[in-house]
């Protein structure tokens, strides 16, 4: 009884840690392409959010969002780069694995990062395979609508891997786009958005992300397609929406960062503020020595052992240490008595 | 004029992105061992928090905390493992780089992960070098007080890399410890904590983390050492405190959930 009690009072016993991850999934629990198809048929909007690690995945899991995208936006929001280009496939796979440990319910989609799929259809298939095999993902996303990309998408689908397409602003292409520029703002560009979406559907994609295009263009693409569209900065006429975790949570609260929170992103919380306040308060309490108080100092040594310890220290010539131990023990007794 | 206006109305033009990271550091800005020594001499508590990526590093940077530790606790709080054992040095280096981009002010300490430094002093030096060279860290931390660890710490210091020691509960050793068990609860164990701390000081460590030991044991170690102690679950008598930021944030979430009247968003 005492031992059970002692175990429960001990923090971080591995058997009771939550980091073992969610319970083994039952086959009926994970969102699948079938579920998404049914939602789309019923006209119910599909929800997508990004996540990049265990805790954010667990949060997304609890929220009931349909699809969790491990985005290459990790290059920016996790790694602090200016673009999505620097992140490698190995980096992405580490993020995917962490996310897979944290989320048992949403459909998991892994972004193929810049440089992992463009040079040939077989490179694309290999990278997609790794996403599922090593990364624990259920599907992959790739950007763009050039003929080589359409072929790559087709090859990946033929390998048995579900593909989410992505047209409009494709951040991996900022080199040719000349920046993070909205697309579909001219007739030619708008037609291209619809055409490439259709081609990707033809290649077997199960859905298409439309990024940063005017609402009418997104509406047209959505109507033209049988598969669902997932919008980001593309207005309300898509079959679903996606946002970046850090942006929607208001993670970046420093005025310096606030400048680049995208205008299309609604901030549903100001988590950055909460974090900053908590860190400041922690710093203050450590500096004025109010943390840790007795309630946060749970580990005890018996009085008899403190005496023995003090004696040993004196024998070692550490008299200051001996009195510090005795004083600390005495102080604690005062605290509990008073 | 119109074009300038159009540019400002466009979101996410790279030229104005902040992900380029903090401004180049001026030599006077980064917290150094000298600053910590001065704080310790003046009896001012030293603050330490962990962070593992760019945004958390930026938050810690803004808060004015002295030391940012890129902990191998990332294995648990970021990667979702049950212990700190699975994370590799390459994984840690990715975390370190992201943190280095986000924090220009605090002293950056990188944790040597399980398996990257135990087999020889030269392995330890190589891993520590990578932490600074590839990871952008200012110093490293390693766990334990066995003779081979003391030698490793000494070799790393001799290579010119500042070392933070870590005694008490050393999570990488849960295999021999039998779990995440507080240490120093018997006379022999308590004496061992103080002895290993002293030996690590002798080897050249600039500070020692004391994890999950009773307050009197931490008080004794702190009094016996000339270098500062950083406590975690070790009571109020250390020279400073360390904290896991992710746990802090998770704890806030739990508080919010318990009290529906709290407006957390």
Tab-separated table of N, CA and C in Angstrom, chain A residues 10-14 17-21 53-55 59 76-82 91 94 98 101 174 179-182 246-247 251-254 256-257 259-260 262-264 268-270 272 274-276 278-280 282-283 286-287 289 291-292 296-297 299-302 305-306 308-309 312-313 316 318 320-321 324-325 328-329 332, chain B residues 9-12 14 16-21 23 39 43 45-49 53-55 58-60 62-65 76-82 94 98 101 179-182 184-187 190-191 194-195 198 212-217 219-220 223-224 233-238 241-243 245-250 252-253 264-265:
chain	number	residue	atom	x	y	z
A	10	UNK	N	5.861	9.669	-6.629
A	10	UNK	CA	7.083	9.940	-7.386
A	10	UNK	C	6.718	10.464	-8.768
A	11	UNK	N	7.373	11.499	-9.172
A	11	UNK	CA	7.086	12.029	-10.499
A	11	UNK	C	7.819	11.212	-11.539
A	12	UNK	N	7.240	11.167	-12.699
A	12	UNK	CA	7.953	10.633	-13.859
A	12	UNK	C	8.431	9.201	-13.727
A	13	UNK	N	7.628	8.337	-13.122
A	13	UNK	CA	7.930	6.908	-13.205
A	13	UNK	C	7.566	6.478	-14.630
A	14	UNK	N	8.473	5.794	-15.315
A	14	UNK	CA	8.223	5.540	-16.734
A	14	UNK	C	6.899	4.833	-17.008
A	17	UNK	N	4.235	7.401	-17.400
A	17	UNK	CA	4.458	8.574	-18.231
A	17	UNK	C	3.490	8.578	-19.401
A	18	UNK	N	3.137	9.751	-19.820
A	18	UNK	CA	2.221	9.852	-20.949
A	18	UNK	C	2.958	9.859	-22.270
A	19	UNK	N	4.300	9.939	-22.203
A	19	UNK	CA	5.030	10.076	-23.456
A	19	UNK	C	5.041	8.779	-24.247
A	20	UNK	N	4.434	7.719	-23.681
A	20	UNK	CA	4.291	6.478	-24.435
A	20	UNK	C	3.342	6.643	-25.605
A	21	UNK	N	2.648	7.812	-25.623
A	21	UNK	CA	1.831	8.074	-26.799
A	21	UNK	C	0.418	7.558	-26.646
A	53	UNK	N	5.377	18.156	-34.262
A	53	UNK	CA	5.997	17.399	-33.182
A	53	UNK	C	4.918	16.711	-32.353
A	54	UNK	N	5.383	15.985	-31.334
A	54	UNK	CA	4.446	15.194	-30.530
A	54	UNK	C	3.369	16.034	-29.859
A	55	UNK	N	3.741	17.093	-29.122
A	55	UNK	CA	2.684	17.821	-28.412
A	55	UNK	C	1.679	18.500	-29.340
A	59	UNK	N	-2.380	17.799	-29.573
A	59	UNK	CA	-3.407	18.834	-29.528
A	59	UNK	C	-4.345	18.732	-30.715
A	76	UNK	N	10.275	27.029	-41.718
A	76	UNK	CA	10.165	28.413	-41.273
A	76	UNK	C	9.758	28.502	-39.806
A	77	UNK	N	8.658	27.814	-39.462
A	77	UNK	CA	8.129	28.010	-38.108
A	77	UNK	C	8.847	27.208	-37.042
A	78	UNK	N	9.534	26.158	-37.401
A	78	UNK	CA	10.277	25.389	-36.413
A	78	UNK	C	11.769	25.696	-36.498
A	79	UNK	N	12.294	25.751	-37.717
A	79	UNK	CA	13.735	25.905	-37.886
A	79	UNK	C	14.181	27.341	-38.099
A	80	UNK	N	13.228	28.256	-38.324
A	80	UNK	CA	13.596	29.662	-38.372
A	80	UNK	C	14.210	30.134	-39.670
A	81	UNK	N	14.012	29.377	-40.758
A	81	UNK	CA	14.526	29.842	-42.050
A	81	UNK	C	13.536	30.816	-42.685
A	82	UNK	N	14.016	31.508	-43.729
A	82	UNK	CA	13.179	32.480	-44.422
A	82	UNK	C	12.217	31.848	-45.414
A	91	UNK	N	15.011	15.552	-42.252
A	91	UNK	CA	14.403	16.438	-41.242
A	91	UNK	C	12.894	16.213	-41.197
A	94	UNK	N	11.806	13.083	-39.434
A	94	UNK	CA	11.857	13.180	-37.973
A	94	UNK	C	10.592	13.854	-37.453
A	98	UNK	N	7.550	12.033	-35.073
A	98	UNK	CA	7.100	12.616	-33.803
A	98	UNK	C	5.592	12.838	-33.846
A	101	UNK	N	3.542	9.675	-33.534
A	101	UNK	CA	3.441	9.214	-32.147
A	101	UNK	C	2.350	9.957	-31.396
A	174	UNK	N	9.331	29.775	-54.940
A	174	UNK	CA	9.473	31.228	-54.860
A	174	UNK	C	10.587	31.758	-55.746
A	179	UNK	N	8.915	35.386	-55.075
A	179	UNK	CA	8.479	35.730	-53.723
A	179	UNK	C	7.197	34.993	-53.377
A	180	UNK	N	6.704	35.214	-52.168
A	180	UNK	CA	5.444	34.599	-51.754
A	180	UNK	C	4.307	35.424	-52.330
A	181	UNK	N	4.043	35.255	-53.640
A	181	UNK	CA	3.095	36.117	-54.332
A	181	UNK	C	1.806	35.355	-54.608
A	182	UNK	N	0.675	35.937	-54.274
A	182	UNK	CA	-0.598	35.291	-54.628
A	182	UNK	C	-0.668	35.044	-56.128
A	246	UNK	N	1.245	27.471	-35.954
A	246	UNK	CA	1.809	28.602	-35.210
A	246	UNK	C	1.078	29.893	-35.543
A	247	UNK	N	0.658	30.034	-36.807
A	247	UNK	CA	-0.035	31.253	-37.222
A	247	UNK	C	-1.404	31.340	-36.567
A	251	UNK	N	1.395	32.212	-32.140
A	251	UNK	CA	2.618	31.829	-31.434
A	251	UNK	C	3.641	32.951	-31.450
A	252	UNK	N	3.684	33.670	-32.570
A	252	UNK	CA	4.703	34.706	-32.705
A	252	UNK	C	4.107	36.034	-32.308
A	253	UNK	N	4.389	36.468	-31.091
A	253	UNK	CA	3.745	37.667	-30.607
A	253	UNK	C	4.650	38.880	-30.606
A	254	UNK	N	5.951	38.642	-30.738
A	254	UNK	CA	6.867	39.778	-30.774
A	254	UNK	C	6.502	40.648	-31.966
A	256	UNK	N	8.111	42.205	-33.996
A	256	UNK	CA	8.962	41.874	-35.130
A	256	UNK	C	8.374	40.728	-35.946
A	257	UNK	N	7.810	39.763	-35.262
A	257	UNK	CA	7.234	38.602	-35.938
A	257	UNK	C	5.817	38.870	-36.409
A	259	UNK	N	4.570	41.168	-37.859
A	259	UNK	CA	4.520	41.717	-39.222
A	259	UNK	C	4.281	40.637	-40.260
A	260	UNK	N	4.815	39.444	-40.043
A	260	UNK	CA	4.725	38.459	-41.121
A	260	UNK	C	3.706	37.361	-40.877
A	262	UNK	N	0.535	35.894	-41.806
A	262	UNK	CA	-0.191	36.180	-43.045
A	262	UNK	C	-1.548	36.825	-42.767
A	263	UNK	N	-1.926	37.710	-43.709
A	263	UNK	CA	-3.166	38.460	-43.492
A	263	UNK	C	-4.398	37.579	-43.581
A	264	UNK	N	-4.267	36.436	-44.268
A	264	UNK	CA	-5.439	35.572	-44.424
A	264	UNK	C	-5.660	34.685	-43.202
A	268	UNK	N	-6.637	32.492	-33.578
A	268	UNK	CA	-7.657	32.002	-32.660
A	268	UNK	C	-7.199	32.041	-31.215
A	269	UNK	N	-5.964	32.382	-30.995
A	269	UNK	CA	-5.441	32.501	-29.637
A	269	UNK	C	-4.213	33.389	-29.714
A	270	UNK	N	-3.748	33.827	-28.557
A	270	UNK	CA	-2.483	34.569	-28.495
A	270	UNK	C	-1.546	33.803	-27.578
A	272	UNK	N	1.484	33.050	-27.860
A	272	UNK	CA	2.783	33.684	-27.649
A	272	UNK	C	2.777	34.584	-26.430
A	274	UNK	N	0.794	34.288	-23.795
A	274	UNK	CA	0.706	33.437	-22.604
A	274	UNK	C	2.090	32.883	-22.270
A	275	UNK	N	2.791	32.431	-23.305
A	275	UNK	CA	4.132	31.878	-23.095
A	275	UNK	C	5.063	32.939	-22.524
A	276	UNK	N	5.046	34.116	-23.138
A	276	UNK	CA	5.945	35.173	-22.670
A	276	UNK	C	5.684	35.531	-21.223
A	278	UNK	N	4.303	33.679	-18.924
A	278	UNK	CA	4.682	32.576	-18.034
A	278	UNK	C	6.196	32.542	-17.831
A	279	UNK	N	6.946	32.729	-18.918
A	279	UNK	CA	8.405	32.706	-18.793
A	279	UNK	C	8.892	33.854	-17.919
A	280	UNK	N	8.282	35.044	-18.097
A	280	UNK	CA	8.685	36.182	-17.268
A	280	UNK	C	8.395	35.923	-15.807
A	282	UNK	N	8.163	32.996	-14.332
A	282	UNK	CA	9.118	31.996	-13.856
A	282	UNK	C	10.443	32.667	-13.515
A	283	UNK	N	10.924	33.516	-14.416
A	283	UNK	CA	12.203	34.205	-14.196
A	283	UNK	C	12.144	35.022	-12.922
A	286	UNK	N	12.132	32.793	-9.772
A	286	UNK	CA	13.438	32.217	-9.479
A	286	UNK	C	14.333	33.297	-8.890
A	287	UNK	N	14.278	34.488	-9.477
A	287	UNK	CA	15.181	35.556	-9.034
A	287	UNK	C	14.818	36.095	-7.662
A	289	UNK	N	13.508	34.149	-5.480
A	289	UNK	CA	13.603	32.934	-4.672
A	289	UNK	C	12.262	32.434	-4.145
A	291	UNK	N	10.271	30.651	-6.109
A	291	UNK	CA	10.219	29.312	-6.684
A	291	UNK	C	11.596	28.684	-6.515
A	292	UNK	N	11.725	27.422	-6.062
A	292	UNK	CA	10.621	26.535	-5.703
A	292	UNK	C	10.243	26.635	-4.222
A	296	UNK	N	6.810	22.576	-4.290
A	296	UNK	CA	7.564	22.165	-5.482
A	296	UNK	C	8.907	21.567	-5.112
A	297	UNK	N	9.066	21.180	-3.835
A	297	UNK	CA	10.291	20.535	-3.353
A	297	UNK	C	9.890	19.229	-2.684
A	299	UNK	N	11.085	16.039	-2.730
A	299	UNK	CA	11.945	14.893	-2.423
A	299	UNK	C	12.558	15.037	-1.041
A	300	UNK	N	12.336	14.016	-0.210
A	300	UNK	CA	12.712	14.097	1.200
A	300	UNK	C	13.891	13.206	1.541
A	301	UNK	N	14.568	13.604	2.594
A	301	UNK	CA	15.567	12.731	3.213
A	301	UNK	C	15.255	12.734	4.702
A	302	UNK	N	15.330	11.567	5.325
A	302	UNK	CA	14.901	11.474	6.721
A	302	UNK	C	15.839	12.278	7.615
A	305	UNK	N	18.958	10.501	8.421
A	305	UNK	CA	19.912	10.468	7.320
A	305	UNK	C	20.562	11.838	7.107
A	306	UNK	N	19.816	12.912	7.370
A	306	UNK	CA	20.426	14.244	7.270
A	306	UNK	C	21.567	14.355	8.284
A	308	UNK	N	23.319	11.903	9.579
A	308	UNK	CA	24.415	11.051	9.106
A	308	UNK	C	25.189	11.731	7.979
A	309	UNK	N	24.427	12.347	7.080
A	309	UNK	CA	25.001	13.052	5.936
A	309	UNK	C	25.884	14.200	6.416
A	312	UNK	N	29.110	12.908	7.825
A	312	UNK	CA	30.040	12.500	6.772
A	312	UNK	C	30.734	13.694	6.144
A	313	UNK	N	29.947	14.760	5.878
A	313	UNK	CA	30.517	15.952	5.259
A	313	UNK	C	31.577	16.580	6.157
A	316	UNK	N	34.679	14.835	5.903
A	316	UNK	CA	35.383	15.131	4.643
A	316	UNK	C	35.988	16.529	4.656
A	318	UNK	N	34.156	19.242	4.875
A	318	UNK	CA	33.232	20.178	4.239
A	318	UNK	C	32.240	20.709	5.289
A	320	UNK	N	31.107	23.781	5.849
A	320	UNK	CA	30.068	24.687	5.339
A	320	UNK	C	28.906	23.890	4.764
A	321	UNK	N	29.264	22.853	3.996
A	321	UNK	CA	28.245	22.018	3.385
A	321	UNK	C	27.417	21.321	4.459
A	324	UNK	N	25.036	23.750	5.923
A	324	UNK	CA	24.001	24.100	4.940
A	324	UNK	C	22.939	23.010	4.897
A	325	UNK	N	23.368	21.743	4.952
A	325	UNK	CA	22.418	20.634	4.933
A	325	UNK	C	21.519	20.676	6.157
A	328	UNK	N	19.093	23.602	5.967
A	328	UNK	CA	18.028	23.356	4.991
A	328	UNK	C	16.977	22.431	5.582
A	329	UNK	N	17.439	21.383	6.288
A	329	UNK	CA	16.502	20.438	6.898
A	329	UNK	C	15.697	21.113	7.989
A	332	UNK	N	13.067	23.413	6.568
A	332	UNK	CA	11.924	22.668	6.059
A	332	UNK	C	10.994	22.273	7.190
B	9	UNK	N	0.796	45.657	-49.253
B	9	UNK	CA	-0.450	44.935	-49.050
B	9	UNK	C	-0.300	43.428	-49.268
B	10	UNK	N	0.798	43.052	-49.955
B	10	UNK	CA	1.007	41.623	-50.193
B	10	UNK	C	1.543	40.979	-48.927
B	11	UNK	N	1.033	39.810	-48.635
B	11	UNK	CA	1.531	39.127	-47.438
B	11	UNK	C	2.813	38.382	-47.769
B	12	UNK	N	3.639	38.229	-46.781
B	12	UNK	CA	4.770	37.303	-46.882
B	12	UNK	C	5.743	37.550	-48.015
B	14	UNK	N	9.320	37.922	-49.035
B	14	UNK	CA	10.473	37.451	-48.270
B	14	UNK	C	11.344	38.564	-47.699
B	16	UNK	N	10.615	41.069	-46.199
B	16	UNK	CA	10.186	41.564	-44.899
B	16	UNK	C	9.953	40.446	-43.900
B	17	UNK	N	10.340	39.239	-44.285
B	17	UNK	CA	10.106	38.147	-43.361
B	17	UNK	C	11.036	38.258	-42.161
B	18	UNK	N	10.563	37.827	-41.051
B	18	UNK	CA	11.427	37.880	-39.874
B	18	UNK	C	12.158	36.580	-39.641
B	19	UNK	N	11.860	35.553	-40.474
B	19	UNK	CA	12.489	34.275	-40.195
B	19	UNK	C	13.971	34.309	-40.489
B	20	UNK	N	14.465	35.426	-40.984
B	20	UNK	CA	15.909	35.599	-41.141
B	20	UNK	C	16.621	35.582	-39.820
B	21	UNK	N	15.817	35.581	-38.748
B	21	UNK	CA	16.445	35.412	-37.444
B	21	UNK	C	16.801	36.729	-36.796
B	23	UNK	N	18.901	39.860	-35.113
B	23	UNK	CA	19.973	40.653	-35.705
B	23	UNK	C	21.334	40.093	-35.302
B	39	UNK	N	26.969	36.986	-11.563
B	39	UNK	CA	25.667	36.777	-10.917
B	39	UNK	C	25.841	35.899	-9.673
B	43	UNK	N	25.309	36.576	-5.588
B	43	UNK	CA	24.207	35.844	-4.963
B	43	UNK	C	22.893	35.971	-5.718
B	45	UNK	N	20.160	34.645	-8.272
B	45	UNK	CA	19.823	33.351	-8.870
B	45	UNK	C	19.939	33.361	-10.390
B	46	UNK	N	20.444	32.281	-10.926
B	46	UNK	CA	20.601	32.106	-12.368
B	46	UNK	C	19.382	31.362	-12.902
B	47	UNK	N	18.830	31.858	-14.004
B	47	UNK	CA	17.638	31.233	-14.577
B	47	UNK	C	18.000	30.448	-15.824
B	48	UNK	N	17.431	29.257	-15.918
B	48	UNK	CA	17.678	28.373	-17.059
B	48	UNK	C	16.339	27.800	-17.517
B	49	UNK	N	16.113	27.774	-18.824
B	49	UNK	CA	14.919	27.140	-19.379
B	49	UNK	C	15.359	26.341	-20.602
B	53	UNK	N	13.299	24.668	-30.459
B	53	UNK	CA	13.071	25.116	-31.833
B	53	UNK	C	13.111	26.638	-31.889
B	54	UNK	N	12.936	27.171	-33.096
B	54	UNK	CA	13.063	28.609	-33.292
B	54	UNK	C	12.068	29.421	-32.457
B	55	UNK	N	10.756	29.108	-32.512
B	55	UNK	CA	9.828	29.956	-31.758
B	55	UNK	C	10.023	29.900	-30.247
B	58	UNK	N	12.952	31.960	-29.420
B	58	UNK	CA	12.649	33.388	-29.481
B	58	UNK	C	11.910	33.836	-28.226
B	59	UNK	N	11.013	33.006	-27.741
B	59	UNK	CA	10.304	33.339	-26.507
B	59	UNK	C	11.257	33.423	-25.326
B	60	UNK	N	12.142	32.439	-25.213
B	60	UNK	CA	13.087	32.441	-24.099
B	60	UNK	C	14.005	33.645	-24.210
B	62	UNK	N	13.313	36.595	-25.515
B	62	UNK	CA	12.591	37.807	-25.086
B	62	UNK	C	12.407	37.873	-23.586
B	63	UNK	N	12.381	36.730	-22.920
B	63	UNK	CA	12.057	36.720	-21.499
B	63	UNK	C	13.224	37.169	-20.641
B	64	UNK	N	14.435	37.188	-21.224
B	64	UNK	CA	15.589	37.608	-20.432
B	64	UNK	C	16.190	36.530	-19.552
B	65	UNK	N	15.743	35.290	-19.718
B	65	UNK	CA	16.339	34.175	-18.970
B	65	UNK	C	17.826	34.063	-19.348
B	76	UNK	N	11.510	13.334	-25.295
B	76	UNK	CA	10.211	13.079	-24.679
B	76	UNK	C	9.188	14.131	-25.092
B	77	UNK	N	9.530	15.401	-24.903
B	77	UNK	CA	8.513	16.434	-25.086
B	77	UNK	C	8.311	16.846	-26.540
B	78	UNK	N	9.263	16.564	-27.397
B	78	UNK	CA	9.089	16.881	-28.807
B	78	UNK	C	8.801	15.625	-29.618
B	79	UNK	N	9.555	14.562	-29.327
B	79	UNK	CA	9.444	13.356	-30.136
B	79	UNK	C	8.497	12.312	-29.561
B	80	UNK	N	8.081	12.506	-28.309
B	80	UNK	CA	7.052	11.622	-27.763
B	80	UNK	C	7.534	10.274	-27.277
B	81	UNK	N	8.835	10.157	-27.015
B	81	UNK	CA	9.338	8.895	-26.470
B	81	UNK	C	9.136	8.862	-24.960
B	82	UNK	N	9.289	7.667	-24.393
B	82	UNK	CA	9.120	7.508	-22.950
B	82	UNK	C	10.344	7.928	-22.158
B	94	UNK	N	20.050	19.317	-34.977
B	94	UNK	CA	18.979	20.022	-35.697
B	94	UNK	C	18.225	20.940	-34.736
B	98	UNK	N	18.190	25.224	-34.843
B	98	UNK	CA	16.940	25.991	-34.851
B	98	UNK	C	16.922	26.975	-33.681
B	101	UNK	N	19.203	29.969	-34.141
B	101	UNK	CA	18.615	31.003	-35.005
B	101	UNK	C	17.635	31.875	-34.243
B	179	UNK	N	14.532	3.632	-13.221
B	179	UNK	CA	13.401	4.542	-13.391
B	179	UNK	C	13.809	5.969	-13.087
B	180	UNK	N	12.851	6.877	-13.235
B	180	UNK	CA	13.135	8.280	-12.919
B	180	UNK	C	13.003	8.447	-11.409
B	181	UNK	N	14.023	8.025	-10.660
B	181	UNK	CA	13.946	7.988	-9.213
B	181	UNK	C	14.791	9.096	-8.603
B	182	UNK	N	14.217	9.863	-7.669
B	182	UNK	CA	15.033	10.871	-6.982
B	182	UNK	C	16.246	10.225	-6.332
B	184	UNK	N	19.985	10.719	-3.780
B	184	UNK	CA	20.474	11.404	-2.583
B	184	UNK	C	19.564	11.255	-1.376
B	185	UNK	N	18.817	10.179	-1.301
B	185	UNK	CA	17.877	10.014	-0.198
B	185	UNK	C	18.441	9.176	0.942
B	186	UNK	N	19.657	8.646	0.736
B	186	UNK	CA	20.343	7.942	1.823
B	186	UNK	C	21.660	8.656	2.055
B	187	UNK	N	22.320	8.336	3.166
B	187	UNK	CA	23.586	8.992	3.483
B	187	UNK	C	24.595	8.761	2.372
B	190	UNK	N	23.663	10.592	-0.800
B	190	UNK	CA	23.803	12.039	-0.644
B	190	UNK	C	25.267	12.449	-0.706
B	191	UNK	N	26.111	11.669	-0.023
B	191	UNK	CA	27.544	11.975	-0.044
B	191	UNK	C	28.066	11.878	-1.476
B	194	UNK	N	27.482	14.982	-3.560
B	194	UNK	CA	28.423	16.069	-3.271
B	194	UNK	C	29.806	15.754	-3.838
B	195	UNK	N	30.238	14.508	-3.666
B	195	UNK	CA	31.569	14.132	-4.156
B	195	UNK	C	31.686	14.274	-5.672
B	198	UNK	N	31.869	17.843	-6.753
B	198	UNK	CA	33.210	18.392	-6.515
B	198	UNK	C	34.198	17.902	-7.573
B	212	UNK	N	16.454	16.410	-8.914
B	212	UNK	CA	15.661	15.523	-8.067
B	212	UNK	C	16.435	14.943	-6.898
B	213	UNK	N	16.965	15.831	-6.079
B	213	UNK	CA	17.566	15.433	-4.816
B	213	UNK	C	16.889	16.238	-3.717
B	214	UNK	N	16.916	15.720	-2.461
B	214	UNK	CA	16.290	16.487	-1.381
B	214	UNK	C	17.006	17.812	-1.171
B	215	UNK	N	16.245	18.797	-0.691
B	215	UNK	CA	16.791	20.145	-0.546
B	215	UNK	C	18.072	20.207	0.292
B	216	UNK	N	18.163	19.476	1.416
B	216	UNK	CA	19.405	19.559	2.201
B	216	UNK	C	20.633	19.074	1.423
B	217	UNK	N	20.432	18.099	0.554
B	217	UNK	CA	21.558	17.589	-0.235
B	217	UNK	C	22.001	18.643	-1.240
B	219	UNK	N	21.536	21.815	-0.908
B	219	UNK	CA	22.128	22.914	-0.132
B	219	UNK	C	23.587	22.614	0.174
B	220	UNK	N	23.864	21.370	0.555
B	220	UNK	CA	25.234	20.983	0.886
B	220	UNK	C	26.144	21.087	-0.330
B	223	UNK	N	26.852	24.666	-1.175
B	223	UNK	CA	27.797	25.289	-0.260
B	223	UNK	C	29.212	24.781	-0.495
B	224	UNK	N	29.349	23.522	-0.862
B	224	UNK	CA	30.679	22.937	-1.033
B	224	UNK	C	31.363	23.416	-2.311
B	233	UNK	N	13.890	20.279	-9.280
B	233	UNK	CA	13.366	19.335	-8.284
B	233	UNK	C	14.368	19.130	-7.167
B	234	UNK	N	15.112	20.192	-6.852
B	234	UNK	CA	16.158	20.068	-5.846
B	234	UNK	C	16.040	21.136	-4.776
B	235	UNK	N	14.876	21.788	-4.720
B	235	UNK	CA	14.663	22.738	-3.644
B	235	UNK	C	15.235	24.116	-3.922
B	236	UNK	N	15.064	25.042	-2.964
B	236	UNK	CA	15.364	26.453	-3.186
B	236	UNK	C	16.788	26.888	-2.878
B	237	UNK	N	17.676	25.937	-2.496
B	237	UNK	CA	18.998	26.361	-2.028
B	237	UNK	C	20.087	26.261	-3.099
B	238	UNK	N	19.679	26.136	-4.379
B	238	UNK	CA	20.663	26.101	-5.461
B	238	UNK	C	20.985	27.525	-5.892
B	241	UNK	N	17.811	27.947	-11.029
B	241	UNK	CA	16.811	26.908	-11.289
B	241	UNK	C	16.709	26.663	-12.782
B	242	UNK	N	16.434	25.408	-13.088
B	242	UNK	CA	16.206	25.058	-14.474
B	242	UNK	C	14.776	24.601	-14.636
B	243	UNK	N	14.217	24.739	-15.833
B	243	UNK	CA	12.823	24.341	-16.011
B	243	UNK	C	12.626	23.910	-17.438
B	245	UNK	N	10.489	24.097	-20.544
B	245	UNK	CA	9.474	25.021	-21.043
B	245	UNK	C	8.225	24.301	-21.529
B	246	UNK	N	8.426	23.161	-22.171
B	246	UNK	CA	7.266	22.433	-22.699
B	246	UNK	C	6.357	22.010	-21.565
B	247	UNK	N	6.977	21.553	-20.459
B	247	UNK	CA	6.146	21.145	-19.325
B	247	UNK	C	5.406	22.335	-18.780
B	248	UNK	N	6.080	23.474	-18.781
B	248	UNK	CA	5.467	24.694	-18.276
B	248	UNK	C	4.222	25.023	-19.088
B	249	UNK	N	4.385	24.911	-20.410
B	249	UNK	CA	3.262	25.247	-21.274
B	249	UNK	C	2.148	24.230	-21.115
B	250	UNK	N	2.523	22.957	-21.013
B	250	UNK	CA	1.513	21.914	-20.840
B	250	UNK	C	0.774	22.139	-19.533
B	252	UNK	N	0.183	24.901	-18.070
B	252	UNK	CA	-0.784	25.977	-18.261
B	252	UNK	C	-2.051	25.450	-18.887
B	253	UNK	N	-1.880	24.533	-19.826
B	253	UNK	CA	-3.049	23.980	-20.507
B	253	UNK	C	-3.918	23.258	-19.502
B	264	UNK	N	-8.240	31.468	-21.488
B	264	UNK	CA	-6.861	31.179	-21.827
B	264	UNK	C	-6.499	31.604	-23.231
B	265	UNK	N	-7.493	31.907	-24.066
B	265	UNK	CA	-7.145	32.260	-25.441
B	265	UNK	C	-7.314	33.748	-25.688
